[in-house]
Amino acid sequence: MSHKELGEPVASLGFPRHTLVSLLIFAAAWEVLSNLAPFLGIPPFAVPSLVRIAKAIGTITPLDVVVTLARVIAALIVSFIAGLALAMAMYRSDPLDKYLSPIIRVFVAVPVVSWILFAVLWFPGVEFRIGFVLVVVCGPVFLIDTLDAMRSVPRELRHMMRSFRPTTLQFFIKLMMPAIIPTIFTSWKVNISLAIRVVTIAELVGAVTGIGAQLSNAQQLFSVADVFAWTIVLVALLFLLEAIVSRVEHRLLRWRA
Amino acid sequence: MTTRSPGGPPPIEVRGVRKVFRQTTTGQSVVAIDRLDLTIAPREVVAIVGQTGCGKSTFFDLMIGLEAPSEGTLRIGDKSPHADFDYFRGKIATVFQQDRLLPWRSALDNAKLPLELIGLSEEEQRERALTWLNRLGLGAFINAYPHELSGGMRQRVAIARAFSVQPDIMLADEAFGHLDEVTAQELRDTFLALARESGSTAILITHQLEEAIGVGDRIIVFGKSAKLLADIHVAQWDKSQYGLLREAIQATLQSNSPDPRLAQS
């Protein structure tokens, strides 16, 4: 549901007014805390002022942002294609479904950190390690969501479609794909958030470029302002990607009441 | 391009058809259709009546080819709708109880669906779908999505979708039962007129005896497991006897055995 539907006033910059107000209140509280830090026994570097954070944002290197973004997008595309293909195969084949489902469940249960350690131990290339971790984490989410969506297509619609005798390809293209698109968009939004968080952790281990690597550098330099700056970039990146997906979703799903 | 069989719709021959389902939970066998024999001539309009669970819908699934008979043969012309599944693409169309329109498609795109499946050019699809939507009075609503249309309008789109392929055989599975009586009557008349005009063989499943008597050249009464209780040629009954006919069919359904008054058919 959009903010307009919720009746929430929208500020001129496109931000819902309530969001803008809460962000301003948070920023003001942060600034007060930053100024009071020495009196509260908190080291000054731990709570940097908004000015210092703003300065740190000014030093953000676009290359690292682009590299992280490229890793996320590439991994999401690979995960989506692999998840969709496997979901279609599992939907069509009961034996495949029965044999693969337990493995998928295990994949989902494995902690991200374990995948990162496996990647470090198994693969020498940094890019492959990061890609591997992202795909094994995001792929199963796409697969499970897509498979569930396919199984949720109303029996009546499947029956109607079959009565017109489509080929297998037509059945998927004309019925299943459009029917699962709303779920696919939801899955993309979930996975974007997941991928942004996972890529950062994966980049912490061994990468020399990317937001995760820069966060690691900032941590080694005890530069909390830089950590904040890169974190703000990450969050902005997440919002940007989600906004793009939402825009495409809105366009493609205009048929929804 | 048309998918219609040269020489018009072929006859439908049902010989000793039995359909048994095995229940997945209990493993028990359920006989949905037990040794059905039936012949339906080309261009006939046949109404099938029977109580809920008598095997009418299973019979339709056999006709559509989604199920194969457990025993016996069901042939349309010299082909089986199940074994020769692809051959019947565009030759059999169904109007269902609920409209079963695809919610993400406009009325026009819904009507085009079966035409896309038989591989018509985009131009032909549009032209033919528009023709049928216009004939069903939906010319002003071609871009409307299903949720923007009334129940009657949605069912009109479903009828346009089914007729757009100019099928040999048109099936209607309680297609008008969920509509208000005025709309149902109107759509029933439209459906019948279009079926007769297009020269399709039409088979309708209905719960309503008035509908069966008013629409069908023949009324087939199914008992339990699609046992053929009566095969009534409506033309043999004078209109003044329709009340009697209705009572006799009602009695047949209730007793699960042919009423003697139906002997004249």
PDB file of N, CA and C in Angstrom, chain A residues 31-96:
ATOM      1  N   GLU A  31      23.097  14.733  17.612  1.00  0.00           N
ATOM      2  CA  GLU A  31      23.993  15.889  17.738  1.00  0.00           C
ATOM      3  C   GLU A  31      24.149  16.295  19.209  1.00  0.00           C
ATOM      4  N   VAL A  32      23.042  16.262  19.924  1.00  0.00           N
ATOM      5  CA  VAL A  32      23.074  16.588  21.365  1.00  0.00           C
ATOM      6  C   VAL A  32      23.960  15.582  22.092  1.00  0.00           C
ATOM      7  N   LEU A  33      23.760  14.299  21.779  1.00  0.00           N
ATOM      8  CA  LEU A  33      24.553  13.236  22.408  1.00  0.00           C
ATOM      9  C   LEU A  33      26.038  13.416  22.086  1.00  0.00           C
ATOM     10  N   SER A  34      26.321  13.777  20.829  1.00  0.00           N
ATOM     11  CA  SER A  34      27.715  13.979  20.404  1.00  0.00           C
ATOM     12  C   SER A  34      28.369  15.097  21.222  1.00  0.00           C
ATOM     13  N   ASN A  35      27.606  16.175  21.444  1.00  0.00           N
ATOM     14  CA  ASN A  35      28.137  17.304  22.224  1.00  0.00           C
ATOM     15  C   ASN A  35      28.281  16.964  23.705  1.00  0.00           C
ATOM     16  N   LEU A  36      27.389  16.116  24.183  1.00  0.00           N
ATOM     17  CA  LEU A  36      27.425  15.761  25.614  1.00  0.00           C
ATOM     18  C   LEU A  36      28.378  14.613  25.908  1.00  0.00           C
ATOM     19  N   ALA A  37      28.862  13.938  24.862  1.00  0.00           N
ATOM     20  CA  ALA A  37      29.674  12.724  25.039  1.00  0.00           C
ATOM     21  C   ALA A  37      30.828  12.897  26.022  1.00  0.00           C
ATOM     22  N   PRO A  38      31.630  13.980  25.908  1.00  0.00           N
ATOM     23  CA  PRO A  38      32.757  14.122  26.843  1.00  0.00           C
ATOM     24  C   PRO A  38      32.305  14.179  28.288  1.00  0.00           C
ATOM     25  N   PHE A  39      31.130  14.804  28.521  1.00  0.00           N
ATOM     26  CA  PHE A  39      30.617  14.921  29.900  1.00  0.00           C
ATOM     27  C   PHE A  39      30.030  13.620  30.417  1.00  0.00           C
ATOM     28  N   LEU A  40      29.694  12.712  29.473  1.00  0.00           N
ATOM     29  CA  LEU A  40      29.094  11.438  29.876  1.00  0.00           C
ATOM     30  C   LEU A  40      30.135  10.323  29.956  1.00  0.00           C
ATOM     31  N   GLY A  41      31.378  10.678  29.740  1.00  0.00           N
ATOM     32  CA  GLY A  41      32.449   9.682  29.819  1.00  0.00           C
ATOM     33  C   GLY A  41      32.571   8.829  28.572  1.00  0.00           C
ATOM     34  N   ILE A  42      31.921   9.283  27.462  1.00  0.00           N
ATOM     35  CA  ILE A  42      32.003   8.522  26.204  1.00  0.00           C
ATOM     36  C   ILE A  42      33.148   9.126  25.377  1.00  0.00           C
ATOM     37  N   PRO A  43      34.041   8.282  24.831  1.00  0.00           N
ATOM     38  CA  PRO A  43      35.118   8.836  24.000  1.00  0.00           C
ATOM     39  C   PRO A  43      34.535   9.628  22.819  1.00  0.00           C
ATOM     40  N   PRO A  44      35.068  10.794  22.514  1.00  0.00           N
ATOM     41  CA  PRO A  44      34.507  11.662  21.471  1.00  0.00           C
ATOM     42  C   PRO A  44      34.403  10.967  20.101  1.00  0.00           C
ATOM     43  N   PHE A  45      35.378  10.061  19.798  1.00  0.00           N
ATOM     44  CA  PHE A  45      35.349   9.434  18.465  1.00  0.00           C
ATOM     45  C   PHE A  45      34.169   8.460  18.298  1.00  0.00           C
ATOM     46  N   ALA A  46      33.631   8.021  19.474  1.00  0.00           N
ATOM     47  CA  ALA A  46      32.563   7.010  19.399  1.00  0.00           C
ATOM     48  C   ALA A  46      31.237   7.596  18.929  1.00  0.00           C
ATOM     49  N   VAL A  47      31.017   8.881  19.212  1.00  0.00           N
ATOM     50  CA  VAL A  47      29.760   9.516  18.795  1.00  0.00           C
ATOM     51  C   VAL A  47      30.115  10.773  17.982  1.00  0.00           C
ATOM     52  N   PRO A  48      30.503  10.608  16.729  1.00  0.00           N
ATOM     53  CA  PRO A  48      30.941  11.770  15.944  1.00  0.00           C
ATOM     54  C   PRO A  48      29.780  12.709  15.656  1.00  0.00           C
ATOM     55  N   SER A  49      30.135  13.971  15.502  1.00  0.00           N
ATOM     56  CA  SER A  49      29.078  14.959  15.212  1.00  0.00           C
ATOM     57  C   SER A  49      28.572  14.785  13.784  1.00  0.00           C
ATOM     58  N   LEU A  50      27.418  15.386  13.520  1.00  0.00           N
ATOM     59  CA  LEU A  50      26.827  15.295  12.173  1.00  0.00           C
ATOM     60  C   LEU A  50      27.768  15.909  11.131  1.00  0.00           C
ATOM     61  N   VAL A  51      28.479  16.951  11.546  1.00  0.00           N
ATOM     62  CA  VAL A  51      29.412  17.602  10.614  1.00  0.00           C
ATOM     63  C   VAL A  51      30.524  16.627  10.221  1.00  0.00           C
ATOM     64  N   ARG A  52      31.038  15.911  11.216  1.00  0.00           N
ATOM     65  CA  ARG A  52      32.120  14.943  10.919  1.00  0.00           C
ATOM     66  C   ARG A  52      31.608  13.817  10.024  1.00  0.00           C
ATOM     67  N   ILE A  53      30.382  13.384  10.312  1.00  0.00           N
ATOM     68  CA  ILE A  53      29.812  12.320   9.474  1.00  0.00           C
ATOM     69  C   ILE A  53      29.625  12.837   8.038  1.00  0.00           C
ATOM     70  N   ALA A  54      29.135  14.087   7.943  1.00  0.00           N
ATOM     71  CA  ALA A  54      28.927  14.685   6.614  1.00  0.00           C
ATOM     72  C   ALA A  54      30.249  14.779   5.861  1.00  0.00           C
ATOM     73  N   LYS A  55      31.307  15.167   6.593  1.00  0.00           N
ATOM     74  CA  LYS A  55      32.631  15.249   5.963  1.00  0.00           C
ATOM     75  C   LYS A  55      33.089  13.864   5.486  1.00  0.00           C
ATOM     76  N   ALA A  56      32.827  12.857   6.319  1.00  0.00           N
ATOM     77  CA  ALA A  56      33.207  11.482   5.947  1.00  0.00           C
ATOM     78  C   ALA A  56      32.448  11.023   4.708  1.00  0.00           C
ATOM     79  N   ILE A  57      31.171  11.426   4.642  1.00  0.00           N
ATOM     80  CA  ILE A  57      30.376  11.061   3.441  1.00  0.00           C
ATOM     81  C   ILE A  57      31.015  11.692   2.201  1.00  0.00           C
ATOM     82  N   GLY A  58      31.570  12.900   2.379  1.00  0.00           N
ATOM     83  CA  GLY A  58      32.223  13.581   1.265  1.00  0.00           C
ATOM     84  C   GLY A  58      33.450  12.845   0.760  1.00  0.00           C
ATOM     85  N   THR A  59      34.005  11.959   1.600  1.00  0.00           N
ATOM     86  CA  THR A  59      35.219  11.227   1.170  1.00  0.00           C
ATOM     87  C   THR A  59      34.889   9.837   0.607  1.00  0.00           C
ATOM     88  N   ILE A  60      33.601   9.541   0.525  1.00  0.00           N
ATOM     89  CA  ILE A  60      33.185   8.223  -0.011  1.00  0.00           C
ATOM     90  C   ILE A  60      33.735   8.060  -1.427  1.00  0.00           C
ATOM     91  N   THR A  61      34.333   6.902  -1.679  1.00  0.00           N
ATOM     92  CA  THR A  61      34.860   6.654  -3.024  1.00  0.00           C
ATOM     93  C   THR A  61      33.799   5.936  -3.861  1.00  0.00           C
ATOM     94  N   PRO A  62      33.357   6.572  -4.938  1.00  0.00           N
ATOM     95  CA  PRO A  62      32.278   5.988  -5.740  1.00  0.00           C
ATOM     96  C   PRO A  62      32.611   4.598  -6.268  1.00  0.00           C
ATOM     97  N   LEU A  63      33.909   4.354  -6.536  1.00  0.00           N
ATOM     98  CA  LEU A  63      34.292   3.050  -7.088  1.00  0.00           C
ATOM     99  C   LEU A  63      33.846   1.914  -6.161  1.00  0.00           C
ATOM    100  N   ASP A  64      34.049   2.109  -4.846  1.00  0.00           N
ATOM    101  CA  ASP A  64      33.658   1.065  -3.895  1.00  0.00           C
ATOM    102  C   ASP A  64      32.152   0.843  -3.896  1.00  0.00           C
ATOM    103  N   VAL A  65      31.417   1.932  -4.047  1.00  0.00           N
ATOM    104  CA  VAL A  65      29.947   1.823  -4.091  1.00  0.00           C
ATOM    105  C   VAL A  65      29.533   1.055  -5.351  1.00  0.00           C
ATOM    106  N   VAL A  66      30.149   1.411  -6.456  1.00  0.00           N
ATOM    107  CA  VAL A  66      29.810   0.763  -7.729  1.00  0.00           C
ATOM    108  C   VAL A  66      30.168  -0.726  -7.680  1.00  0.00           C
ATOM    109  N   VAL A  67      31.328  -1.035  -7.105  1.00  0.00           N
ATOM    110  CA  VAL A  67      31.758  -2.443  -7.032  1.00  0.00           C
ATOM    111  C   VAL A  67      30.758  -3.266  -6.199  1.00  0.00           C
ATOM    112  N   THR A  68      30.397  -2.724  -5.044  1.00  0.00           N
ATOM    113  CA  THR A  68      29.433  -3.452  -4.194  1.00  0.00           C
ATOM    114  C   THR A  68      28.090  -3.609  -4.909  1.00  0.00           C
ATOM    115  N   LEU A  69      27.659  -2.510  -5.528  1.00  0.00           N
ATOM    116  CA  LEU A  69      26.379  -2.543  -6.251  1.00  0.00           C
ATOM    117  C   LEU A  69      26.423  -3.591  -7.367  1.00  0.00           C
ATOM    118  N   ALA A  70      27.524  -3.623  -8.099  1.00  0.00           N
ATOM    119  CA  ALA A  70      27.666  -4.584  -9.207  1.00  0.00           C
ATOM    120  C   ALA A  70      27.629  -6.013  -8.674  1.00  0.00           C
ATOM    121  N   ARG A  71      28.327  -6.234  -7.558  1.00  0.00           N
ATOM    122  CA  ARG A  71      28.326  -7.584  -6.957  1.00  0.00           C
ATOM    123  C   ARG A  71      26.915  -8.000  -6.559  1.00  0.00           C
ATOM    124  N   VAL A  72      26.208  -7.070  -5.927  1.00  0.00           N
ATOM    125  CA  VAL A  72      24.846  -7.378  -5.465  1.00  0.00           C
ATOM    126  C   VAL A  72      23.935  -7.676  -6.655  1.00  0.00           C
ATOM    127  N   ILE A  73      23.977  -6.794  -7.653  1.00  0.00           N
ATOM    128  CA  ILE A  73      23.060  -6.971  -8.789  1.00  0.00           C
ATOM    129  C   ILE A  73      23.385  -8.257  -9.557  1.00  0.00           C
ATOM    130  N   ALA A  74      24.663  -8.483  -9.817  1.00  0.00           N
ATOM    131  CA  ALA A  74      25.054  -9.689 -10.560  1.00  0.00           C
ATOM    132  C   ALA A  74      24.627 -10.946  -9.798  1.00  0.00           C
ATOM    133  N   ALA A  75      24.885 -10.944  -8.494  1.00  0.00           N
ATOM    134  CA  ALA A  75      24.537 -12.126  -7.698  1.00  0.00           C
ATOM    135  C   ALA A  75      23.024 -12.320  -7.634  1.00  0.00           C
ATOM    136  N   LEU A  76      22.282 -11.223  -7.540  1.00  0.00           N
ATOM    137  CA  LEU A  76      20.819 -11.343  -7.481  1.00  0.00           C
ATOM    138  C   LEU A  76      20.274 -11.884  -8.794  1.00  0.00           C
ATOM    139  N   ILE A  77      20.849 -11.429  -9.902  1.00  0.00           N
ATOM    140  CA  ILE A  77      20.373 -11.920 -11.205  1.00  0.00           C
ATOM    141  C   ILE A  77      20.655 -13.420 -11.340  1.00  0.00           C
ATOM    142  N   VAL A  78      21.890 -13.824 -10.983  1.00  0.00           N
ATOM    143  CA  VAL A  78      22.235 -15.252 -11.059  1.00  0.00           C
ATOM    144  C   VAL A  78      21.332 -16.060 -10.119  1.00  0.00           C
ATOM    145  N   SER A  79      21.146 -15.545  -8.903  1.00  0.00           N
ATOM    146  CA  SER A  79      20.304 -16.254  -7.913  1.00  0.00           C
ATOM    147  C   SER A  79      18.881 -16.387  -8.421  1.00  0.00           C
ATOM    148  N   PHE A  80      18.381 -15.309  -9.014  1.00  0.00           N
ATOM    149  CA  PHE A  80      17.000 -15.321  -9.497  1.00  0.00           C
ATOM    150  C   PHE A  80      16.819 -16.334 -10.626  1.00  0.00           C
ATOM    151  N   ILE A  81      17.744 -16.300 -11.591  1.00  0.00           N
ATOM    152  CA  ILE A  81      17.628 -17.235 -12.725  1.00  0.00           C
ATOM    153  C   ILE A  81      17.729 -18.674 -12.230  1.00  0.00           C
ATOM    154  N   ALA A  82      18.711 -18.927 -11.363  1.00  0.00           N
ATOM    155  CA  ALA A  82      18.885 -20.296 -10.844  1.00  0.00           C
ATOM    156  C   ALA A  82      17.672 -20.711 -10.010  1.00  0.00           C
ATOM    157  N   GLY A  83      17.189 -19.805  -9.154  1.00  0.00           N
ATOM    158  CA  GLY A  83      16.034 -20.116  -8.300  1.00  0.00           C
ATOM    159  C   GLY A  83      14.789 -20.376  -9.118  1.00  0.00           C
ATOM    160  N   LEU A  84      14.573 -19.535 -10.122  1.00  0.00           N
ATOM    161  CA  LEU A  84      13.385 -19.686 -10.974  1.00  0.00           C
ATOM    162  C   LEU A  84      13.443 -20.994 -11.757  1.00  0.00           C
ATOM    163  N   ALA A  85      14.616 -21.277 -12.343  1.00  0.00           N
ATOM    164  CA  ALA A  85      14.758 -22.500 -13.146  1.00  0.00           C
ATOM    165  C   ALA A  85      14.535 -23.742 -12.282  1.00  0.00           C
ATOM    166  N   LEU A  86      15.137 -23.743 -11.093  1.00  0.00           N
ATOM    167  CA  LEU A  86      14.970 -24.903 -10.204  1.00  0.00           C
ATOM    168  C   LEU A  86      13.525 -25.016  -9.720  1.00  0.00           C
ATOM    169  N   ALA A  87      12.916 -23.877  -9.423  1.00  0.00           N
ATOM    170  CA  ALA A  87      11.518 -23.902  -8.966  1.00  0.00           C
ATOM    171  C   ALA A  87      10.618 -24.480 -10.050  1.00  0.00           C
ATOM    172  N   MET A  88      10.844 -24.079 -11.299  1.00  0.00           N
ATOM    173  CA  MET A  88      10.036 -24.603 -12.400  1.00  0.00           C
ATOM    174  C   MET A  88      10.245 -26.109 -12.551  1.00  0.00           C
ATOM    175  N   ALA A  89      11.508 -26.532 -12.428  1.00  0.00           N
ATOM    176  CA  ALA A  89      11.802 -27.967 -12.550  1.00  0.00           C
ATOM    177  C   ALA A  89      11.153 -28.738 -11.401  1.00  0.00           C
ATOM    178  N   MET A  90      11.223 -28.188 -10.182  1.00  0.00           N
ATOM    179  CA  MET A  90      10.637 -28.870  -9.029  1.00  0.00           C
ATOM    180  C   MET A  90       9.117 -28.881  -9.100  1.00  0.00           C
ATOM    181  N   TYR A  91       8.541 -27.830  -9.690  1.00  0.00           N
ATOM    182  CA  TYR A  91       7.084 -27.786  -9.850  1.00  0.00           C
ATOM    183  C   TYR A  91       6.627 -28.875 -10.821  1.00  0.00           C
ATOM    184  N   ARG A  92       7.451 -29.097 -11.846  1.00  0.00           N
ATOM    185  CA  ARG A  92       7.085 -30.074 -12.873  1.00  0.00           C
ATOM    186  C   ARG A  92       7.373 -31.514 -12.426  1.00  0.00           C
ATOM    187  N   SER A  93       8.394 -31.681 -11.589  1.00  0.00           N
ATOM    188  CA  SER A  93       8.833 -33.042 -11.253  1.00  0.00           C
ATOM    189  C   SER A  93       8.732 -33.307  -9.752  1.00  0.00           C
ATOM    190  N   ASP A  94       7.833 -34.202  -9.396  1.00  0.00           N
ATOM    191  CA  ASP A  94       7.666 -34.560  -7.985  1.00  0.00           C
ATOM    192  C   ASP A  94       8.938 -35.174  -7.379  1.00  0.00           C
ATOM    193  N   PRO A  95       9.572 -36.139  -8.088  1.00  0.00           N
ATOM    194  CA  PRO A  95      10.795 -36.729  -7.514  1.00  0.00           C
ATOM    195  C   PRO A  95      11.871 -35.672  -7.258  1.00  0.00           C
ATOM    196  N   LEU A  96      12.045 -34.760  -8.229  1.00  0.00           N
ATOM    197  CA  LEU A  96      13.046 -33.702  -8.058  1.00  0.00           C
ATOM    198  C   LEU A  96      12.705 -32.848  -6.834  1.00  0.00           C
TER     199      LEU A  96
END
